[in-house]
PDB file of N, CA and C in Angstrom:
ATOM      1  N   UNK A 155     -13.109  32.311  23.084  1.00  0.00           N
ATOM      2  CA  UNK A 155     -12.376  33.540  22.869  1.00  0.00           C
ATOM      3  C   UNK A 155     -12.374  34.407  24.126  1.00  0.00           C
ATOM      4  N   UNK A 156     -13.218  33.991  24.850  1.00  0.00           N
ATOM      5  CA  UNK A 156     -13.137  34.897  26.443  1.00  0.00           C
ATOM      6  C   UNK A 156     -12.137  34.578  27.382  1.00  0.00           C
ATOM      7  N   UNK A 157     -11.355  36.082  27.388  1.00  0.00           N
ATOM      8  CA  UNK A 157      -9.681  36.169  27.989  1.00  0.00           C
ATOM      9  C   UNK A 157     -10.498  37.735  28.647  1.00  0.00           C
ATOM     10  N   UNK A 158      -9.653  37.704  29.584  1.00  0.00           N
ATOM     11  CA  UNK A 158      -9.525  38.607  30.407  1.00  0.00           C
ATOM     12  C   UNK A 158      -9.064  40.156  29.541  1.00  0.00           C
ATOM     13  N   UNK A 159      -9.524  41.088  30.286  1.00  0.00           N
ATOM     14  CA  UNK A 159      -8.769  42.272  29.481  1.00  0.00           C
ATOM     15  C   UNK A 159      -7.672  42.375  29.210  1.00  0.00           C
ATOM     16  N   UNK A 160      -6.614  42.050  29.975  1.00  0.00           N
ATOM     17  CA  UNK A 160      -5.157  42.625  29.973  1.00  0.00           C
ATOM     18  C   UNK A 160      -4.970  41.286  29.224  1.00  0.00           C
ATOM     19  N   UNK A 161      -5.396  40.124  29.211  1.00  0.00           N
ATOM     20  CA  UNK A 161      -4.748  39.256  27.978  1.00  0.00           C
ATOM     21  C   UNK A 161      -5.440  39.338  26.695  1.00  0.00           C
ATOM     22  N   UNK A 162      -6.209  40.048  26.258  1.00  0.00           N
ATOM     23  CA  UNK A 162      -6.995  39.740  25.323  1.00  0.00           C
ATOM     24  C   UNK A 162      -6.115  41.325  24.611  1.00  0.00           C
ATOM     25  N   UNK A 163      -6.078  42.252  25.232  1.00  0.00           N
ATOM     26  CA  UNK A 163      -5.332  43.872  24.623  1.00  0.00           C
ATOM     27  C   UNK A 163      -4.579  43.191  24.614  1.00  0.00           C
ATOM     28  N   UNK A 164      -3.332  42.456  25.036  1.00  0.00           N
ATOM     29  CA  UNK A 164      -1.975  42.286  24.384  1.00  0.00           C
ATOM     30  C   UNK A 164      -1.880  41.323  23.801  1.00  0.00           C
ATOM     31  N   UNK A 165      -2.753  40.196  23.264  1.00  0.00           N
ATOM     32  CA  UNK A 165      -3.120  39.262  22.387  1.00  0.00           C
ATOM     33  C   UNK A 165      -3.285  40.552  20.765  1.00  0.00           C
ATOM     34  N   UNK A 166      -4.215  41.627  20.984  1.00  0.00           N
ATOM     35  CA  UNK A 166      -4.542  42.055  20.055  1.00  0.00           C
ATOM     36  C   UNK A 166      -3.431  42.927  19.620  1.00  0.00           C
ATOM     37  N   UNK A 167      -2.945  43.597  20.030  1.00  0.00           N
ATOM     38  CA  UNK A 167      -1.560  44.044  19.883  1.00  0.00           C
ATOM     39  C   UNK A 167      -0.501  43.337  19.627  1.00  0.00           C
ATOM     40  N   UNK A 168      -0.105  42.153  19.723  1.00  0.00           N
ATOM     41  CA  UNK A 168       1.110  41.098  19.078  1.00  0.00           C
ATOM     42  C   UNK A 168       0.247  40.796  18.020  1.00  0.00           C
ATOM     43  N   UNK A 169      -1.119  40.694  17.555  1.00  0.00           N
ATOM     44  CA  UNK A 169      -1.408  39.711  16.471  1.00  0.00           C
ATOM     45  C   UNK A 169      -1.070  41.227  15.558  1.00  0.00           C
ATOM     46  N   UNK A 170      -1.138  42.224  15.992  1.00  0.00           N
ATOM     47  CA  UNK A 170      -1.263  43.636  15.339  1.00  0.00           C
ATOM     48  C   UNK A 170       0.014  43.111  14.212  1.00  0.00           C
ATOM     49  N   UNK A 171       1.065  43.155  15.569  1.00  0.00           N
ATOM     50  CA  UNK A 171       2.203  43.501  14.861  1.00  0.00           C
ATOM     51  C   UNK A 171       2.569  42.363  14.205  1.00  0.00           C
ATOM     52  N   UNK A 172       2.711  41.670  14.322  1.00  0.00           N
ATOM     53  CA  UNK A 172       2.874  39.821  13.317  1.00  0.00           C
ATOM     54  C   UNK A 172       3.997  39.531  14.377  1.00  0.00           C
ATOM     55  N   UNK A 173       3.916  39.453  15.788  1.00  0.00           N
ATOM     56  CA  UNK A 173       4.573  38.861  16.989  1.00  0.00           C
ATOM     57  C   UNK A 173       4.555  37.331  17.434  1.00  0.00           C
ATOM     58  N   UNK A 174       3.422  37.153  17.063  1.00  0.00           N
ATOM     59  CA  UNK A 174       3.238  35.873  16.854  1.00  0.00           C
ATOM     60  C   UNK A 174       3.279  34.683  15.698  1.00  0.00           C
ATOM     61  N   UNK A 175       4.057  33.554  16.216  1.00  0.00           N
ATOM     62  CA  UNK A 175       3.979  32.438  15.541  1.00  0.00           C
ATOM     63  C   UNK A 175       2.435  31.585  14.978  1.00  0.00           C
ATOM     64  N   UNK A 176       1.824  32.303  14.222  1.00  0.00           N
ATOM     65  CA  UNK A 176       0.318  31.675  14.161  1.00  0.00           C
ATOM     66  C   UNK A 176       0.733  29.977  13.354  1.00  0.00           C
ATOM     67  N   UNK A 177       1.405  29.839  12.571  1.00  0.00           N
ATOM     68  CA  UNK A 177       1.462  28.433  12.290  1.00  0.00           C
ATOM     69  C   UNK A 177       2.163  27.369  12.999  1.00  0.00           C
ATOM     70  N   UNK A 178       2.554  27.467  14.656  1.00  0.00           N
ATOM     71  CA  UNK A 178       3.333  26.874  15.241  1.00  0.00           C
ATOM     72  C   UNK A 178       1.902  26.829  16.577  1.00  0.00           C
ATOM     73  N   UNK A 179       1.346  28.382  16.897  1.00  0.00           N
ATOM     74  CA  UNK A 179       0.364  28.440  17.955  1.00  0.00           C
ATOM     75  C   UNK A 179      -0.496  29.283  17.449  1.00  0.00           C
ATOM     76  N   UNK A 180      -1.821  28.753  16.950  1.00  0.00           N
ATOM     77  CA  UNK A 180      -2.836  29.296  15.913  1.00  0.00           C
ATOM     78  C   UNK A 180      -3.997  30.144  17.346  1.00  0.00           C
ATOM     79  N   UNK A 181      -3.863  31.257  17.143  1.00  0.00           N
ATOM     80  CA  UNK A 181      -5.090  31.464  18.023  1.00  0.00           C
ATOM     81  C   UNK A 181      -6.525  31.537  17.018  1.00  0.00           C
ATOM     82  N   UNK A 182      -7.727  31.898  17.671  1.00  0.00           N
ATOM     83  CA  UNK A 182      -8.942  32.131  16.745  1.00  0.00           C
ATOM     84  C   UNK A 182      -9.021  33.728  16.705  1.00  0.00           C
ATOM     85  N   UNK A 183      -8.297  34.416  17.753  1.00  0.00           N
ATOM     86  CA  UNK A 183      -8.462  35.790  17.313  1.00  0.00           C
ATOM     87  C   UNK A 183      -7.839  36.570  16.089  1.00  0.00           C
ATOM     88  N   UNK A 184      -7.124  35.336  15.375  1.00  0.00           N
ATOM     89  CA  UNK A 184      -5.989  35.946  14.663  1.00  0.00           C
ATOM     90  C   UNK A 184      -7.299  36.328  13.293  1.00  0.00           C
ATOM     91  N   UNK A 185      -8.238  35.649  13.276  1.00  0.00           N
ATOM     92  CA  UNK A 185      -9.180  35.241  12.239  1.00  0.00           C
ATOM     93  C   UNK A 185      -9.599  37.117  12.121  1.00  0.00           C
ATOM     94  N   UNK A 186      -9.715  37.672  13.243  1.00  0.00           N
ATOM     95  CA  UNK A 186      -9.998  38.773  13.237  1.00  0.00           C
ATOM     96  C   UNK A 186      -9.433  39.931  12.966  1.00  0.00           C
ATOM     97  N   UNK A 187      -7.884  39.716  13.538  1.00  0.00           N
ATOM     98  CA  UNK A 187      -7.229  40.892  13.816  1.00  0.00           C
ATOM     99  C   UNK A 187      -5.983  40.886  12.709  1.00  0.00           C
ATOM    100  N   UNK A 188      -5.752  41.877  12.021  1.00  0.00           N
ATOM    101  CA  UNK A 188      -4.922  41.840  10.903  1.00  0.00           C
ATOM    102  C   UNK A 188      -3.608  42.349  11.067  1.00  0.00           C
ATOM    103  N   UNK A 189      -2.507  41.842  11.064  1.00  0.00           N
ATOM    104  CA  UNK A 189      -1.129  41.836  11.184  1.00  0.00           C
ATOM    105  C   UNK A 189      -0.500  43.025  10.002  1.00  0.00           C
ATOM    106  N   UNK A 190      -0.744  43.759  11.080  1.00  0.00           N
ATOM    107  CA  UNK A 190      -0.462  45.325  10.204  1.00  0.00           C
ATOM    108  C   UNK A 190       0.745  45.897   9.763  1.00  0.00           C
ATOM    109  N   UNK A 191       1.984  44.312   9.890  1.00  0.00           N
ATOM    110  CA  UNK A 191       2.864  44.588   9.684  1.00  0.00           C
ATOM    111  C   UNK A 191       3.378  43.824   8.476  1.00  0.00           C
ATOM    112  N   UNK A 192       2.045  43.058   7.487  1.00  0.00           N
ATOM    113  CA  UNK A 192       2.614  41.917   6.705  1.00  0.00           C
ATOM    114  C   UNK A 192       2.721  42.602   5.493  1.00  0.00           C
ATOM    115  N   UNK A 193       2.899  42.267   4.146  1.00  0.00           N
ATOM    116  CA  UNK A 193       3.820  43.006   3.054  1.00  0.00           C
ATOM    117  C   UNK A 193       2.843  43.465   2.917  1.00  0.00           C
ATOM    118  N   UNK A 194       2.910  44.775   2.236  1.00  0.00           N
ATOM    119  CA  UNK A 194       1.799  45.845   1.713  1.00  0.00           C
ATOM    120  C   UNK A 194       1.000  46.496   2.429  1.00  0.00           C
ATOM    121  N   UNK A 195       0.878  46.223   3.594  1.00  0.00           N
ATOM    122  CA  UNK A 195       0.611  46.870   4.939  1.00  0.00           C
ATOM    123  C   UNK A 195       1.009  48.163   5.200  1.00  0.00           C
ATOM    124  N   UNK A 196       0.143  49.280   5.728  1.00  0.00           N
ATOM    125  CA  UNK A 196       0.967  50.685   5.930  1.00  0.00           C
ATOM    126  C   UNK A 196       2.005  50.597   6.624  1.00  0.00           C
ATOM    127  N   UNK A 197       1.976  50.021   7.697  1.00  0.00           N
ATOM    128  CA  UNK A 197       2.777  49.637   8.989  1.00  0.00           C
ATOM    129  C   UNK A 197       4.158  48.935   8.162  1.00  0.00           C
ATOM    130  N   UNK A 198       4.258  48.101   7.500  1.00  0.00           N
ATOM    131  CA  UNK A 198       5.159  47.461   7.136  1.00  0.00           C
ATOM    132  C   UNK A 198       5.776  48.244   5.553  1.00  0.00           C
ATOM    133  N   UNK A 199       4.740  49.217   5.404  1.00  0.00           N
ATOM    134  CA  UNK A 199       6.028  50.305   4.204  1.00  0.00           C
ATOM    135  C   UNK A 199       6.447  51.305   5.289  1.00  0.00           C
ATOM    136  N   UNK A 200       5.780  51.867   6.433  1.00  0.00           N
ATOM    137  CA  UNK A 200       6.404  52.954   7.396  1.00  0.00           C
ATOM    138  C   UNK A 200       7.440  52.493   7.713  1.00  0.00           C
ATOM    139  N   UNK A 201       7.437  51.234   8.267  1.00  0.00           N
ATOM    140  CA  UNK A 201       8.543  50.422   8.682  1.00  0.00           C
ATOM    141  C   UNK A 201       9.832  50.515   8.114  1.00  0.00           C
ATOM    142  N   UNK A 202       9.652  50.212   6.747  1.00  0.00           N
ATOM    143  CA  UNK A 202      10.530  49.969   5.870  1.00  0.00           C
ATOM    144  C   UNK A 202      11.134  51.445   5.655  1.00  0.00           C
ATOM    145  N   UNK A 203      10.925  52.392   5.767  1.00  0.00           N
ATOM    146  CA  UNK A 203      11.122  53.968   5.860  1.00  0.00           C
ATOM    147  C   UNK A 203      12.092  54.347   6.667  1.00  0.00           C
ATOM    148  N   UNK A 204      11.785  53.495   7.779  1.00  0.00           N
ATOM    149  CA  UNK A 204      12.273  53.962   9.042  1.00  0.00           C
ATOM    150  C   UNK A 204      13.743  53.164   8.927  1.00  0.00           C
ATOM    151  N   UNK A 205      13.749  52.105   8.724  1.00  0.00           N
ATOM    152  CA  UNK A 205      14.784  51.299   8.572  1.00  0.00           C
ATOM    153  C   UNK A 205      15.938  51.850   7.380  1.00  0.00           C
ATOM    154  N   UNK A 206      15.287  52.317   6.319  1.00  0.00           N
ATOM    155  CA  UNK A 206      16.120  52.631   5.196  1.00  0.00           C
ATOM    156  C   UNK A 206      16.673  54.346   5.680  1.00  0.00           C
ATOM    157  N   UNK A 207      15.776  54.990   6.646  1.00  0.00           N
ATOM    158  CA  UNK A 207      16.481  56.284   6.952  1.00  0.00           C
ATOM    159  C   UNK A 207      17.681  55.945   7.896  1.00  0.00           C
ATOM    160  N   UNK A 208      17.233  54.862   8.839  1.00  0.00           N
ATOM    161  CA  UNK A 208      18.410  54.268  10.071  1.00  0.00           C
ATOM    162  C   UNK A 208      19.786  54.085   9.173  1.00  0.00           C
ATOM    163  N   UNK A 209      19.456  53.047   7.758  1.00  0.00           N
ATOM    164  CA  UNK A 209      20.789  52.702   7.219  1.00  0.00           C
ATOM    165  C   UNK A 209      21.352  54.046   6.884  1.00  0.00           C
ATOM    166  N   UNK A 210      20.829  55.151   6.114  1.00  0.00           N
ATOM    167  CA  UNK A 210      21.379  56.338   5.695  1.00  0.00           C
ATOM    168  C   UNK A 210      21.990  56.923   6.469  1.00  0.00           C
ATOM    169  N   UNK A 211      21.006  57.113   7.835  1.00  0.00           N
ATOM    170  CA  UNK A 211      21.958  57.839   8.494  1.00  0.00           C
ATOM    171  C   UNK A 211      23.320  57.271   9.275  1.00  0.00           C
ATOM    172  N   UNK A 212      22.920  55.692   9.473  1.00  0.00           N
ATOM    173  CA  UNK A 212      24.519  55.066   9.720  1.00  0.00           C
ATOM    174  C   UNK A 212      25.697  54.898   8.863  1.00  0.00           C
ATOM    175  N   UNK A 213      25.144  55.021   7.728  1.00  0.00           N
ATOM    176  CA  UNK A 213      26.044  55.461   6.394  1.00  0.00           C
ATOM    177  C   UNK A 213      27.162  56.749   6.704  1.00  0.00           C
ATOM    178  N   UNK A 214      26.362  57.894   7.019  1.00  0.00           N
ATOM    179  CA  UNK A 214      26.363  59.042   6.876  1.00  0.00           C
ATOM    180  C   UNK A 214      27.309  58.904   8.028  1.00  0.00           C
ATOM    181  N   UNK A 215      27.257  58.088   9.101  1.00  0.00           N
ATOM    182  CA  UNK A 215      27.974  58.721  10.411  1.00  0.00           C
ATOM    183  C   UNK A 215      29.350  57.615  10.444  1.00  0.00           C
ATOM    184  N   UNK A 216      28.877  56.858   9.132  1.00  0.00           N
ATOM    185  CA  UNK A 216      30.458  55.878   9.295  1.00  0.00           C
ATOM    186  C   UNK A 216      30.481  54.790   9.940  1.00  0.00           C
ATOM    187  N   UNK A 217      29.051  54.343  10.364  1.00  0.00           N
ATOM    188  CA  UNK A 217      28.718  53.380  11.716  1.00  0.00           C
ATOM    189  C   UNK A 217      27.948  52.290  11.426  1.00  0.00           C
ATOM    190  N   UNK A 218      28.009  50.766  11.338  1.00  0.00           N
ATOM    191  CA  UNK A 218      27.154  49.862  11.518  1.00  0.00           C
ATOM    192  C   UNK A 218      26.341  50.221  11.811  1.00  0.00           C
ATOM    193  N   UNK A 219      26.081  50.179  13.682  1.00  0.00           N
ATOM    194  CA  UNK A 219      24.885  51.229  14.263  1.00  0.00           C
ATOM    195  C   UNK A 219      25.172  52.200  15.140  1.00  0.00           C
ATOM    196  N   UNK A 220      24.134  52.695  15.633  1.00  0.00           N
ATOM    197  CA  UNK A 220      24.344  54.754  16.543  1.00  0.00           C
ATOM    198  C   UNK A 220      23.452  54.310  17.545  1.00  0.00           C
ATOM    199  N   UNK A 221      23.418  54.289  18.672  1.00  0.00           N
ATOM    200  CA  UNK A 221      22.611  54.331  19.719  1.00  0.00           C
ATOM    201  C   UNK A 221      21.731  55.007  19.831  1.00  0.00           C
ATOM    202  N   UNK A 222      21.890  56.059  19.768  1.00  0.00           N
ATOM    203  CA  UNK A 222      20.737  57.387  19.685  1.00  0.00           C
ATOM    204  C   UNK A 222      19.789  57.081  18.567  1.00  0.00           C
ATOM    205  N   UNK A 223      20.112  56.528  17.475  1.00  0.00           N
ATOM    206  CA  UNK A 223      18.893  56.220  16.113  1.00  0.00           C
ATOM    207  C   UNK A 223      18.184  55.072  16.683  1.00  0.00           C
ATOM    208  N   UNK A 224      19.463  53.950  17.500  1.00  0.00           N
ATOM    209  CA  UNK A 224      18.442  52.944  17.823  1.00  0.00           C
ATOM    210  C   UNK A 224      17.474  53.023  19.032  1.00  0.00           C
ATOM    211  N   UNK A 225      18.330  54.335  19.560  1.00  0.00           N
ATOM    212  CA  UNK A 225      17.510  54.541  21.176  1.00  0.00           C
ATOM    213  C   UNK A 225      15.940  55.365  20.710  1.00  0.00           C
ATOM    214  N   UNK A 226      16.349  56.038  19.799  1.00  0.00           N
ATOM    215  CA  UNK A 226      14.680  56.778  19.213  1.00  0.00           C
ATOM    216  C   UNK A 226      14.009  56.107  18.347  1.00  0.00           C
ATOM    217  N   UNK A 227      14.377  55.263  17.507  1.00  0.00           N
ATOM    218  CA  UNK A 227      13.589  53.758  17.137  1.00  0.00           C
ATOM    219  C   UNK A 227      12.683  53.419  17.880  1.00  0.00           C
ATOM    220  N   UNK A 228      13.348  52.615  19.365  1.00  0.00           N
ATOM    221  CA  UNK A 228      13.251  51.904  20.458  1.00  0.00           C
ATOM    222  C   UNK A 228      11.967  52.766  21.110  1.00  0.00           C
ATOM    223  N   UNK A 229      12.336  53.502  21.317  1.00  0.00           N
ATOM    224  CA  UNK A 229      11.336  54.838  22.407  1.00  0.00           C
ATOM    225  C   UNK A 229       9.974  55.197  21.682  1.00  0.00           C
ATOM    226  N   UNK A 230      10.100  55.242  20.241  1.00  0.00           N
ATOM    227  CA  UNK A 230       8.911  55.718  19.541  1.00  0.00           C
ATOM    228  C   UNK A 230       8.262  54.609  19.475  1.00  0.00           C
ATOM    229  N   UNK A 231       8.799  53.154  19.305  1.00  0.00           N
ATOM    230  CA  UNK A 231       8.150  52.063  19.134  1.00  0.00           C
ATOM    231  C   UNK A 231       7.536  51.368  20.500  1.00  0.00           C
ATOM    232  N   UNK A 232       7.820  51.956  21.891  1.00  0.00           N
ATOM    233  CA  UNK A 232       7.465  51.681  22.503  1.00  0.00           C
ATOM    234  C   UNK A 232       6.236  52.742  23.127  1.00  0.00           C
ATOM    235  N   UNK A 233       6.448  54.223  22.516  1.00  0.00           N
ATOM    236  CA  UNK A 233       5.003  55.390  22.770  1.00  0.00           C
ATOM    237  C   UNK A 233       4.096  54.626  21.820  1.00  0.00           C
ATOM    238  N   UNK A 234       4.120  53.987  21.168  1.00  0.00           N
ATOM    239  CA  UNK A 234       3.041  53.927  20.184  1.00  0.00           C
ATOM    240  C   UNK A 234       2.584  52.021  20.596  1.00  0.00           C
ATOM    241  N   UNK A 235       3.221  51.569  21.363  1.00  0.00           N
ATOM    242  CA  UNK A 235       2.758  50.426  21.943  1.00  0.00           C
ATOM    243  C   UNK A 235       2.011  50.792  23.326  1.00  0.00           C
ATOM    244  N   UNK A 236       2.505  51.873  23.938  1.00  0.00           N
ATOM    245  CA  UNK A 236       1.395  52.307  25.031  1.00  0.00           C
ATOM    246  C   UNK A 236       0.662  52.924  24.311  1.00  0.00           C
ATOM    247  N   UNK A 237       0.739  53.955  23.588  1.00  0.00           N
ATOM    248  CA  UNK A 237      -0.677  54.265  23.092  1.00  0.00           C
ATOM    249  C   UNK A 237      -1.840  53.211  22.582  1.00  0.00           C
ATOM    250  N   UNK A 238      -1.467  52.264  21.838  1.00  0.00           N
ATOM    251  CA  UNK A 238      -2.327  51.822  21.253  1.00  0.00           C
ATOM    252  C   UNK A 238      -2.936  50.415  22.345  1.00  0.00           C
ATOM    253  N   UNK A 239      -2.335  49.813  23.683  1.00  0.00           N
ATOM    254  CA  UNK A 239      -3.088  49.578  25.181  1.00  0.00           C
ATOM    255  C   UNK A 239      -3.600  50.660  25.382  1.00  0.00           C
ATOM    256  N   UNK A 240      -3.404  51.628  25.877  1.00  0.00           N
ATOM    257  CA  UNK A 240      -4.589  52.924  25.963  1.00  0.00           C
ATOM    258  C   UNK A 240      -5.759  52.880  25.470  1.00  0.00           C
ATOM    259  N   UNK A 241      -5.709  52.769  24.057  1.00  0.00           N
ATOM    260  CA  UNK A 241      -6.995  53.241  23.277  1.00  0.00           C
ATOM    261  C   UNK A 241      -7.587  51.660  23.035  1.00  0.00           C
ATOM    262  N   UNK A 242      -7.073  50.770  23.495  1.00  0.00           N
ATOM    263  CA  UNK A 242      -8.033  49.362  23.931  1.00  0.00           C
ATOM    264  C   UNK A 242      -8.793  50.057  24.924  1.00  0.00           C
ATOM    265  N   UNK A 243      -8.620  50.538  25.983  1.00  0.00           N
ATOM    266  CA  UNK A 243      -8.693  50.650  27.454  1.00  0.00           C
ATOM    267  C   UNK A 243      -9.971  51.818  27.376  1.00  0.00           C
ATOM    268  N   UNK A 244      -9.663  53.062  26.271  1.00  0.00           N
ATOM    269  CA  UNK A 244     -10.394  53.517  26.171  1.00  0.00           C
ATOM    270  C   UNK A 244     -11.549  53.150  25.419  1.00  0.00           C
ATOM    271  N   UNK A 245     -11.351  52.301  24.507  1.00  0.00           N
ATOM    272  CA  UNK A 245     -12.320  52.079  23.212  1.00  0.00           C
ATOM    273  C   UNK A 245     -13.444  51.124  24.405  1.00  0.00           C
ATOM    274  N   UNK A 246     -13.127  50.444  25.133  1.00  0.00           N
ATOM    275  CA  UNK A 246     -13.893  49.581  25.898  1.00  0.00           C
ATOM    276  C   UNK A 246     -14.743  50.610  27.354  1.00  0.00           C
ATOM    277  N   UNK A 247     -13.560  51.700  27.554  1.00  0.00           N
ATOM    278  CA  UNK A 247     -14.474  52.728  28.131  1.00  0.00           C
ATOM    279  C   UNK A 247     -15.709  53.303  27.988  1.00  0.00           C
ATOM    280  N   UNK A 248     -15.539  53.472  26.577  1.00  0.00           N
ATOM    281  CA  UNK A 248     -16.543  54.377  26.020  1.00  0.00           C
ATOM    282  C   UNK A 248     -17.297  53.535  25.345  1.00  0.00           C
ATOM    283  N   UNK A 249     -17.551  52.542  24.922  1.00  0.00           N
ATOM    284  CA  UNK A 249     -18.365  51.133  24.972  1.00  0.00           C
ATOM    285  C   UNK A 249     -19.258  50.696  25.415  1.00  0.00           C
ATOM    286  N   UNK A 250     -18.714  51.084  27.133  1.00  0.00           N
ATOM    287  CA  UNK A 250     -19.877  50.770  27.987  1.00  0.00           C
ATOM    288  C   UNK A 250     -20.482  51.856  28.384  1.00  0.00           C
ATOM    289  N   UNK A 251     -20.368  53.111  27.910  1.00  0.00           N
ATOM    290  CA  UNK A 251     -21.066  54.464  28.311  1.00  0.00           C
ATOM    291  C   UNK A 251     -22.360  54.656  27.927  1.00  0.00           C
ATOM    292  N   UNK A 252     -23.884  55.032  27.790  1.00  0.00           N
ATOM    293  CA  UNK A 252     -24.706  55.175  26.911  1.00  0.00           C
ATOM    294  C   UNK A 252     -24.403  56.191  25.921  1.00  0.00           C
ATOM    295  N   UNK A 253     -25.559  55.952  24.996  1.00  0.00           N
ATOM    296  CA  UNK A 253     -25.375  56.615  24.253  1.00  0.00           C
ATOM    297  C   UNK A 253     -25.986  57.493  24.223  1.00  0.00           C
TER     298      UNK A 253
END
């Protein structure tokens, strides 16, 4: 299981999100890390929130899709993918600090 930092945080972050194919390429970290996006998952009813407000409001505007809904989709889903490399970065900071 010993990977380097920067592969082991974005190992843990795709297994987060269910990015990976585990029955095609099985890792052993998956044993650990829970795919916070599979049914019944908070992540995967927020999800579902977000998606059903996107259809409303493309409803509402007459539009398949709107750029701007998909561009703030896009943007929030990518603050919250740096945040959560961050707080690997930090959690391992403060790890090695005493106590």
């Amino acid at each position: 299981m010993r990977k380097n930092d920067e592969e082991l945080k974005r190992l843990v972050f795709e297994l987060m999100n269910g990015l990976l194919d585990l029955e095609r390429y099985p890792v052993e970290e998956s044993q650990y890390v829970k795919n916070e996006f599979s049914v019944g998952a908070f992540c995967e009813e927020m999800y579902g929130k977000v998606y059903n407000a996107n259809r409303r409001l493309c409803e509402r505007l007459g539009v398949e899709e709107d750029g701007d809904i998909e561009s703030i989709i896009s943007n929030l889903m990518d603050i919250g993918e740096y945040l959560a490399l961050k707080m690997y970065d930090y959690g391992k900071l403060f790890s090695a600090l005493p106590v």
